[in-house]
Amino acid sequence: MEAKVAKLINEQINKELYSAYLYLDFSIFYEAQGLDGFANWYMIQAQEERDHAMLFLKFLQNNGEKVTLGLVEKPDKKLETLMDPLEFGLEHERYVTSLINDIYAAAYDVKDFRTMQFLDWFVKEQLEEEKNADDMIKKMELFGNDSKGLYSLDSEYAARIYTAPSLVL
């Protein structure tokens, strides 16, 4: 594997772990607000992001590359309104998409087809993540100011269950 591609994937492990930490923070915020469903949604998001980090880690190992873990920063988003985590979540998913695209571009430049094929799953995953985040904002804008609507959204998000990624390395 070309050094730049390996470096970017190593950095992505850290970014995915940060994502897990960020979504854990969102979950804690919603739990404190009494919105167990929203808390559940983001707890599952945290689990997914941790699993994404493990997929990148295993990919490096399977390709004989050294894994170097970095410091995971503390989330720095100030959460004040019920909309804040949703908006920060969409912003963050767009950022992660840009990171995946950067790795893909670096792999493309050196004709690293194995890495490109591995990243195809993440490209599709990011489309889903951005759509989910955008949908949550739209639903909150439509129903979040009404207590019955907010209760309904919270119930919907409480029903989400964790499903591990099905990417085969």
PDB file of C-alpha atoms in Angstrom:
ATOM      1  CA  MET A   1       0.000   0.000   0.000  1.00  0.00           C
ATOM      2  CA  GLU A   2       1.280   3.441  -0.894  1.00  0.00           C
ATOM      3  CA  ALA A   3       2.425   5.417   2.187  1.00  0.00           C
ATOM      4  CA  LYS A   4       0.010   8.338   1.687  1.00  0.00           C
ATOM      5  CA  VAL A   5      -2.992   6.006   1.441  1.00  0.00           C
ATOM      6  CA  ALA A   6      -1.917   4.084   4.567  1.00  0.00           C
ATOM      7  CA  LYS A   7      -1.417   7.383   6.441  1.00  0.00           C
ATOM      8  CA  LEU A   8      -4.879   8.652   5.479  1.00  0.00           C
ATOM      9  CA  ILE A   9      -6.508   5.385   6.563  1.00  0.00           C
ATOM     10  CA  ASN A  10      -4.638   5.515   9.879  1.00  0.00           C
ATOM     11  CA  GLU A  11      -5.935   9.057  10.361  1.00  0.00           C
ATOM     12  CA  GLN A  12      -9.438   7.876   9.440  1.00  0.00           C
ATOM     13  CA  ILE A  13      -9.380   5.387  12.313  1.00  0.00           C
ATOM     14  CA  ASN A  14      -8.964   8.348  14.661  1.00  0.00           C
ATOM     15  CA  LYS A  15     -11.693  10.330  12.888  1.00  0.00           C
ATOM     16  CA  GLU A  16     -14.132   7.421  13.194  1.00  0.00           C
ATOM     17  CA  LEU A  17     -13.349   7.057  16.897  1.00  0.00           C
ATOM     18  CA  TYR A  18     -13.896  10.802  17.299  1.00  0.00           C
ATOM     19  CA  SER A  19     -17.241  10.381  15.521  1.00  0.00           C
ATOM     20  CA  ALA A  20     -18.189   7.689  18.033  1.00  0.00           C
ATOM     21  CA  TYR A  21     -17.205   9.994  20.875  1.00  0.00           C
ATOM     22  CA  LEU A  22     -19.178  12.892  19.356  1.00  0.00           C
ATOM     23  CA  TYR A  23     -22.322  10.791  18.954  1.00  0.00           C
ATOM     24  CA  LEU A  24     -21.938   9.459  22.476  1.00  0.00           C
ATOM     25  CA  ASP A  25     -21.942  13.089  23.615  1.00  0.00           C
ATOM     26  CA  PHE A  26     -25.149  13.691  21.628  1.00  0.00           C
ATOM     27  CA  SER A  27     -26.715  10.619  23.238  1.00  0.00           C
ATOM     28  CA  ILE A  28     -25.827  11.874  26.718  1.00  0.00           C
ATOM     29  CA  PHE A  29     -27.334  15.283  25.891  1.00  0.00           C
ATOM     30  CA  TYR A  30     -30.639  13.794  24.749  1.00  0.00           C
ATOM     31  CA  GLU A  31     -30.780  11.415  27.722  1.00  0.00           C
ATOM     32  CA  ALA A  32     -30.496  14.431  30.024  1.00  0.00           C
ATOM     33  CA  GLN A  33     -33.413  16.035  28.151  1.00  0.00           C
ATOM     34  CA  GLY A  34     -35.594  12.976  28.776  1.00  0.00           C
ATOM     35  CA  LEU A  35     -35.565  11.989  25.098  1.00  0.00           C
ATOM     36  CA  ASP A  36     -34.592   8.333  25.367  1.00  0.00           C
ATOM     37  CA  GLY A  37     -35.354   7.647  21.695  1.00  0.00           C
ATOM     38  CA  PHE A  38     -33.007  10.351  20.435  1.00  0.00           C
ATOM     39  CA  ALA A  39     -30.436   9.110  22.958  1.00  0.00           C
ATOM     40  CA  ASN A  40     -30.867   5.582  21.573  1.00  0.00           C
ATOM     41  CA  TRP A  41     -30.419   6.794  17.992  1.00  0.00           C
ATOM     42  CA  TYR A  42     -27.103   8.454  18.795  1.00  0.00           C
ATOM     43  CA  MET A  43     -25.898   5.596  21.010  1.00  0.00           C
ATOM     44  CA  ILE A  44     -26.339   3.324  17.998  1.00  0.00           C
ATOM     45  CA  GLN A  45     -24.561   5.891  15.828  1.00  0.00           C
ATOM     46  CA  ALA A  46     -21.653   5.784  18.274  1.00  0.00           C
ATOM     47  CA  GLN A  47     -21.517   1.990  17.970  1.00  0.00           C
ATOM     48  CA  GLU A  48     -21.551   2.219  14.173  1.00  0.00           C
ATOM     49  CA  GLU A  49     -18.695   4.707  14.122  1.00  0.00           C
ATOM     50  CA  ARG A  50     -16.621   2.527  16.444  1.00  0.00           C
ATOM     51  CA  ASP A  51     -17.220  -0.382  14.087  1.00  0.00           C
ATOM     52  CA  HIS A  52     -16.154   1.754  11.127  1.00  0.00           C
ATOM     53  CA  ALA A  53     -12.881   2.480  12.925  1.00  0.00           C
ATOM     54  CA  MET A  54     -12.381  -1.252  13.463  1.00  0.00           C
ATOM     55  CA  LEU A  55     -13.020  -1.937   9.767  1.00  0.00           C
ATOM     56  CA  PHE A  56     -10.320   0.554   8.764  1.00  0.00           C
ATOM     57  CA  LEU A  57      -7.967  -0.894  11.373  1.00  0.00           C
ATOM     58  CA  LYS A  58      -8.507  -4.458  10.171  1.00  0.00           C
ATOM     59  CA  PHE A  59      -8.086  -3.400   6.537  1.00  0.00           C
ATOM     60  CA  LEU A  60      -4.665  -1.957   7.329  1.00  0.00           C
ATOM     61  CA  GLN A  61      -3.684  -5.082   9.257  1.00  0.00           C
ATOM     62  CA  ASN A  62      -4.903  -7.379   6.479  1.00  0.00           C
ATOM     63  CA  ASN A  63      -2.702  -5.438   4.081  1.00  0.00           C
ATOM     64  CA  GLY A  64       0.384  -5.723   6.284  1.00  0.00           C
ATOM     65  CA  GLU A  65       0.335  -2.066   7.274  1.00  0.00           C
ATOM     66  CA  LYS A  66       1.215  -0.671  10.689  1.00  0.00           C
ATOM     67  CA  VAL A  67      -1.661   0.788  12.686  1.00  0.00           C
ATOM     68  CA  THR A  68      -0.817   3.940  14.618  1.00  0.00           C
ATOM     69  CA  LEU A  69      -3.481   5.192  17.012  1.00  0.00           C
ATOM     70  CA  GLY A  70      -3.713   8.885  17.760  1.00  0.00           C
ATOM     71  CA  LEU A  71      -5.310  10.914  20.512  1.00  0.00           C
ATOM     72  CA  VAL A  72      -9.103  11.116  20.285  1.00  0.00           C
ATOM     73  CA  GLU A  73     -10.139  14.694  20.933  1.00  0.00           C
ATOM     74  CA  LYS A  74     -12.997  15.636  23.234  1.00  0.00           C
ATOM     75  CA  PRO A  75     -16.113  16.803  21.341  1.00  0.00           C
ATOM     76  CA  ASP A  76     -16.219  20.589  21.362  1.00  0.00           C
ATOM     77  CA  LYS A  77     -19.785  21.235  20.219  1.00  0.00           C
ATOM     78  CA  LYS A  78     -21.899  23.288  22.607  1.00  0.00           C
ATOM     79  CA  LEU A  79     -25.301  21.604  22.814  1.00  0.00           C
ATOM     80  CA  GLU A  80     -28.046  23.977  23.925  1.00  0.00           C
ATOM     81  CA  THR A  81     -31.140  23.225  21.842  1.00  0.00           C
ATOM     82  CA  LEU A  82     -32.736  19.972  20.743  1.00  0.00           C
ATOM     83  CA  MET A  83     -31.799  20.865  17.162  1.00  0.00           C
ATOM     84  CA  ASP A  84     -28.084  21.391  17.881  1.00  0.00           C
ATOM     85  CA  PRO A  85     -26.991  17.733  17.789  1.00  0.00           C
ATOM     86  CA  LEU A  86     -28.987  17.159  14.607  1.00  0.00           C
ATOM     87  CA  GLU A  87     -27.390  20.079  12.795  1.00  0.00           C
ATOM     88  CA  PHE A  88     -23.917  19.266  14.102  1.00  0.00           C
ATOM     89  CA  GLY A  89     -24.489  15.646  13.089  1.00  0.00           C
ATOM     90  CA  LEU A  90     -25.239  16.554   9.470  1.00  0.00           C
ATOM     91  CA  GLU A  91     -22.250  18.910   9.372  1.00  0.00           C
ATOM     92  CA  HIS A  92     -20.045  16.143  10.768  1.00  0.00           C
ATOM     93  CA  GLU A  93     -21.288  13.522   8.303  1.00  0.00           C
ATOM     94  CA  ARG A  94     -20.515  15.863   5.426  1.00  0.00           C
ATOM     95  CA  TYR A  95     -17.008  16.275   6.846  1.00  0.00           C
ATOM     96  CA  VAL A  96     -16.554  12.499   7.107  1.00  0.00           C
ATOM     97  CA  THR A  97     -17.734  12.146   3.507  1.00  0.00           C
ATOM     98  CA  SER A  98     -14.993  14.570   2.457  1.00  0.00           C
ATOM     99  CA  LEU A  99     -12.413  12.488   4.331  1.00  0.00           C
ATOM    100  CA  ILE A 100     -13.549   9.260   2.652  1.00  0.00           C
ATOM    101  CA  ASN A 101     -13.423  11.038  -0.712  1.00  0.00           C
ATOM    102  CA  ASP A 102      -9.865  12.191   0.020  1.00  0.00           C
ATOM    103  CA  ILE A 103      -8.737   8.643   0.773  1.00  0.00           C
ATOM    104  CA  TYR A 104     -10.486   7.389  -2.357  1.00  0.00           C
ATOM    105  CA  ALA A 105      -8.802  10.072  -4.480  1.00  0.00           C
ATOM    106  CA  ALA A 106      -5.376   9.183  -3.055  1.00  0.00           C
ATOM    107  CA  ALA A 107      -5.988   5.487  -3.781  1.00  0.00           C
ATOM    108  CA  TYR A 108      -7.206   6.331  -7.281  1.00  0.00           C
ATOM    109  CA  ASP A 109      -4.068   8.382  -7.993  1.00  0.00           C
ATOM    110  CA  VAL A 110      -1.836   5.352  -7.338  1.00  0.00           C
ATOM    111  CA  LYS A 111      -4.226   2.795  -8.879  1.00  0.00           C
ATOM    112  CA  ASP A 112      -4.803   1.109  -5.499  1.00  0.00           C
ATOM    113  CA  PHE A 113      -7.867  -0.800  -6.650  1.00  0.00           C
ATOM    114  CA  ARG A 114      -8.068  -2.914  -3.500  1.00  0.00           C
ATOM    115  CA  THR A 115      -8.448   0.178  -1.318  1.00  0.00           C
ATOM    116  CA  MET A 116     -10.896   1.745  -3.750  1.00  0.00           C
ATOM    117  CA  GLN A 117     -13.046  -1.379  -3.646  1.00  0.00           C
ATOM    118  CA  PHE A 118     -12.897  -1.368   0.177  1.00  0.00           C
ATOM    119  CA  LEU A 119     -13.926   2.292   0.230  1.00  0.00           C
ATOM    120  CA  ASP A 120     -16.908   1.736  -2.073  1.00  0.00           C
ATOM    121  CA  TRP A 121     -18.893   0.499   0.934  1.00  0.00           C
ATOM    122  CA  PHE A 122     -18.022   3.650   2.908  1.00  0.00           C
ATOM    123  CA  VAL A 123     -19.005   5.902   0.002  1.00  0.00           C
ATOM    124  CA  LYS A 124     -22.462   4.288  -0.011  1.00  0.00           C
ATOM    125  CA  GLU A 125     -22.611   4.379   3.786  1.00  0.00           C
ATOM    126  CA  GLN A 126     -21.919   8.107   3.819  1.00  0.00           C
ATOM    127  CA  LEU A 127     -24.788   8.745   1.428  1.00  0.00           C
ATOM    128  CA  GLU A 128     -27.069   6.942   3.890  1.00  0.00           C
ATOM    129  CA  GLU A 129     -25.589   8.778   6.890  1.00  0.00           C
ATOM    130  CA  GLU A 130     -26.066  12.202   5.321  1.00  0.00           C
ATOM    131  CA  LYS A 131     -29.622  11.367   4.256  1.00  0.00           C
ATOM    132  CA  ASN A 132     -30.525  10.125   7.753  1.00  0.00           C
ATOM    133  CA  ALA A 133     -29.070  13.247   9.350  1.00  0.00           C
ATOM    134  CA  ASP A 134     -30.912  15.512   6.892  1.00  0.00           C
ATOM    135  CA  ASP A 135     -34.179  13.607   7.416  1.00  0.00           C
ATOM    136  CA  MET A 136     -33.881  13.995  11.190  1.00  0.00           C
ATOM    137  CA  ILE A 137     -33.519  17.766  10.799  1.00  0.00           C
ATOM    138  CA  LYS A 138     -36.516  17.966   8.481  1.00  0.00           C
ATOM    139  CA  LYS A 139     -38.671  15.913  10.859  1.00  0.00           C
ATOM    140  CA  MET A 140     -37.614  18.021  13.836  1.00  0.00           C
ATOM    141  CA  GLU A 141     -38.445  21.204  11.924  1.00  0.00           C
ATOM    142  CA  LEU A 142     -41.866  19.805  11.029  1.00  0.00           C
ATOM    143  CA  PHE A 143     -42.847  18.137  14.306  1.00  0.00           C
ATOM    144  CA  GLY A 144     -40.344  19.060  17.024  1.00  0.00           C
ATOM    145  CA  ASN A 145     -42.108  22.166  18.272  1.00  0.00           C
ATOM    146  CA  ASP A 146     -45.261  20.178  19.056  1.00  0.00           C
ATOM    147  CA  SER A 147     -45.068  17.991  22.176  1.00  0.00           C
ATOM    148  CA  LYS A 148     -47.058  15.164  20.571  1.00  0.00           C
ATOM    149  CA  GLY A 149     -44.910  15.351  17.447  1.00  0.00           C
ATOM    150  CA  LEU A 150     -41.718  15.311  19.506  1.00  0.00           C
ATOM    151  CA  TYR A 151     -43.028  12.331  21.467  1.00  0.00           C
ATOM    152  CA  SER A 152     -43.762  10.522  18.210  1.00  0.00           C
ATOM    153  CA  LEU A 153     -40.270  11.231  16.855  1.00  0.00           C
ATOM    154  CA  ASP A 154     -38.706  10.081  20.118  1.00  0.00           C
ATOM    155  CA  SER A 155     -40.712   6.851  19.931  1.00  0.00           C
ATOM    156  CA  GLU A 156     -39.619   6.300  16.336  1.00  0.00           C
ATOM    157  CA  TYR A 157     -35.946   6.723  17.260  1.00  0.00           C
ATOM    158  CA  ALA A 158     -36.338   4.472  20.304  1.00  0.00           C
ATOM    159  CA  ALA A 159     -37.280   1.612  17.974  1.00  0.00           C
ATOM    160  CA  ARG A 160     -33.935   1.715  16.157  1.00  0.00           C
ATOM    161  CA  ILE A 161     -31.794  -1.352  16.774  1.00  0.00           C
ATOM    162  CA  TYR A 162     -28.102  -1.865  16.248  1.00  0.00           C
ATOM    163  CA  THR A 163     -26.990  -3.808  13.193  1.00  0.00           C
ATOM    164  CA  ALA A 164     -23.282  -4.451  12.718  1.00  0.00           C
ATOM    165  CA  PRO A 165     -21.835  -3.538   9.310  1.00  0.00           C
ATOM    166  CA  SER A 166     -21.783  -6.376   6.814  1.00  0.00           C
ATOM    167  CA  LEU A 167     -18.589  -5.422   5.025  1.00  0.00           C
ATOM    168  CA  VAL A 168     -16.393  -8.428   4.328  1.00  0.00           C
ATOM    169  CA  LEU A 169     -12.658  -7.699   4.436  1.00  0.00           C
TER     170      LEU A 169
END
